mmCIF file of C-alpha atoms in Angstrom:
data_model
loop_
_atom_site.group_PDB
_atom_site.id
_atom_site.type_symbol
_atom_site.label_atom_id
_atom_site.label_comp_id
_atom_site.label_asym_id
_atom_site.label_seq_id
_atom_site.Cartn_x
_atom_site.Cartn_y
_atom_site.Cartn_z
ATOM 1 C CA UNK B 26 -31.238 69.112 137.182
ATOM 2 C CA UNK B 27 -31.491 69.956 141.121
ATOM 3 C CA UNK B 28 -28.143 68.605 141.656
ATOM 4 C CA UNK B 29 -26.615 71.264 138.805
ATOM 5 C CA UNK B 30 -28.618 73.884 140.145
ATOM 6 C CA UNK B 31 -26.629 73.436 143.738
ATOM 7 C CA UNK B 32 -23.639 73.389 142.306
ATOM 8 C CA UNK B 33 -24.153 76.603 140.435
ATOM 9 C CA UNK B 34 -25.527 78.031 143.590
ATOM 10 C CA UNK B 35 -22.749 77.069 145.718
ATOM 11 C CA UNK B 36 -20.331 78.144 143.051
ATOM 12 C CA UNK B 37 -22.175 81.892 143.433
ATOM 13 C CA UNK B 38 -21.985 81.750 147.431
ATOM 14 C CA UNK B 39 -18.114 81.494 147.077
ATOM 15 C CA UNK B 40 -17.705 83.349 144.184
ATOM 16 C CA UNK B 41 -19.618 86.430 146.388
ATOM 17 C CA UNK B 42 -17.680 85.707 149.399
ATOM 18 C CA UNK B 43 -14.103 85.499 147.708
ATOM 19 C CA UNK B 44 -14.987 88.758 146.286
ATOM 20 C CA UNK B 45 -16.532 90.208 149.518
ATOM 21 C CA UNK B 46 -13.435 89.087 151.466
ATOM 22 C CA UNK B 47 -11.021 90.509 148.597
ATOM 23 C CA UNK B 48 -12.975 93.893 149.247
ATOM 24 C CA UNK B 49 -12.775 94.001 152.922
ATOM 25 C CA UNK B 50 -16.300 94.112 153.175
ATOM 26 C CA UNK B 51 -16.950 91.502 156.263
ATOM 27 C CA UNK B 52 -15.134 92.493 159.497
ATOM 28 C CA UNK B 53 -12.761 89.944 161.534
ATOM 29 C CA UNK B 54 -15.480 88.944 163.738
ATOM 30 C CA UNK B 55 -17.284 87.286 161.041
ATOM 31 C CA UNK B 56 -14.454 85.128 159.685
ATOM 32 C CA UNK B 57 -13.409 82.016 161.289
ATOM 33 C CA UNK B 58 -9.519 81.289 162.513
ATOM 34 C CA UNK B 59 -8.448 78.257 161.607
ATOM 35 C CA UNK B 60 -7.781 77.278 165.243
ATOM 36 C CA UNK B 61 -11.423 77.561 165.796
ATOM 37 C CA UNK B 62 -13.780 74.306 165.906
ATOM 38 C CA UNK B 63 -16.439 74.449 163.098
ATOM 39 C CA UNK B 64 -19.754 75.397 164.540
ATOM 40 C CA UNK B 65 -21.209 72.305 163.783
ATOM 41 C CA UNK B 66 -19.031 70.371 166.461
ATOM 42 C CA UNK B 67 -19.832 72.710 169.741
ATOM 43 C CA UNK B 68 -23.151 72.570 168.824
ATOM 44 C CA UNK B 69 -23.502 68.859 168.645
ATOM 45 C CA UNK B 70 -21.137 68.438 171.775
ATOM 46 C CA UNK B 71 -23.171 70.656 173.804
ATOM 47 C CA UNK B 72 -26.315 68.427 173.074
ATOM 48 C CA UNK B 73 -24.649 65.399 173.352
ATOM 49 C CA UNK B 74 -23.963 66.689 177.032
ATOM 50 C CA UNK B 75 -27.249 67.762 177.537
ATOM 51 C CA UNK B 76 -29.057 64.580 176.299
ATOM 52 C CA UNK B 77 -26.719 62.481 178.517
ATOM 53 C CA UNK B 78 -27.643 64.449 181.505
ATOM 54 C CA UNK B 79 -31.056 64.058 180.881
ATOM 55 C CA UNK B 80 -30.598 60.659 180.941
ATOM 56 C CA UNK B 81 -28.563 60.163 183.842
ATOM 57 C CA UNK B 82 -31.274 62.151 186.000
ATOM 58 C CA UNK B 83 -33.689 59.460 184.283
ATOM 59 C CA UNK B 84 -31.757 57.187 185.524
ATOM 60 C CA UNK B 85 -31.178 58.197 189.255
ATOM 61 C CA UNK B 86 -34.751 59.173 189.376
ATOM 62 C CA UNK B 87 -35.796 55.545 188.145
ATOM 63 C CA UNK B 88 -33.273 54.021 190.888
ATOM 64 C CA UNK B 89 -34.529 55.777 193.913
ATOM 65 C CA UNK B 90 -37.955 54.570 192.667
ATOM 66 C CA UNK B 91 -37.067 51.078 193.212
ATOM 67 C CA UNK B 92 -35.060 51.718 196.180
ATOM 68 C CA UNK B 93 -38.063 53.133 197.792
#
């Protein structure tokens, strides 16, 4: 039941936005190029940099503790 109720949901979300789209009702700035990166990806790059600079100050913090 839950799974059929996504699938008509999704269905509606396209269905809306093809139509939308086919009306020129969302400006440029709203629809992706092709040659951009999904958002997903430079949001998990930017915290994959983030989490290993966190742990690389761990890290340098934890050797001048021992070196002192």
């Amino acid at each position: 039941m839950k799974l059929s109720l996504l699938n008509a949901a999704d269905k509606i979300v396209q269905y809306l936005w093809r139509e939308g789209d086919k009306r020129y009702l969302f400006p440029d700035c709203i629809r992706p190029a092709d040659s951009e990166p999904p958002p997903h990806y430079l949001f998990t790059s930017g915290a994959k940099d983030e989490v290993e600079a966190a742990w690389m100050a761990a890290i340098n913090k934890e050797i001048k503790r021992v070196l002192t």
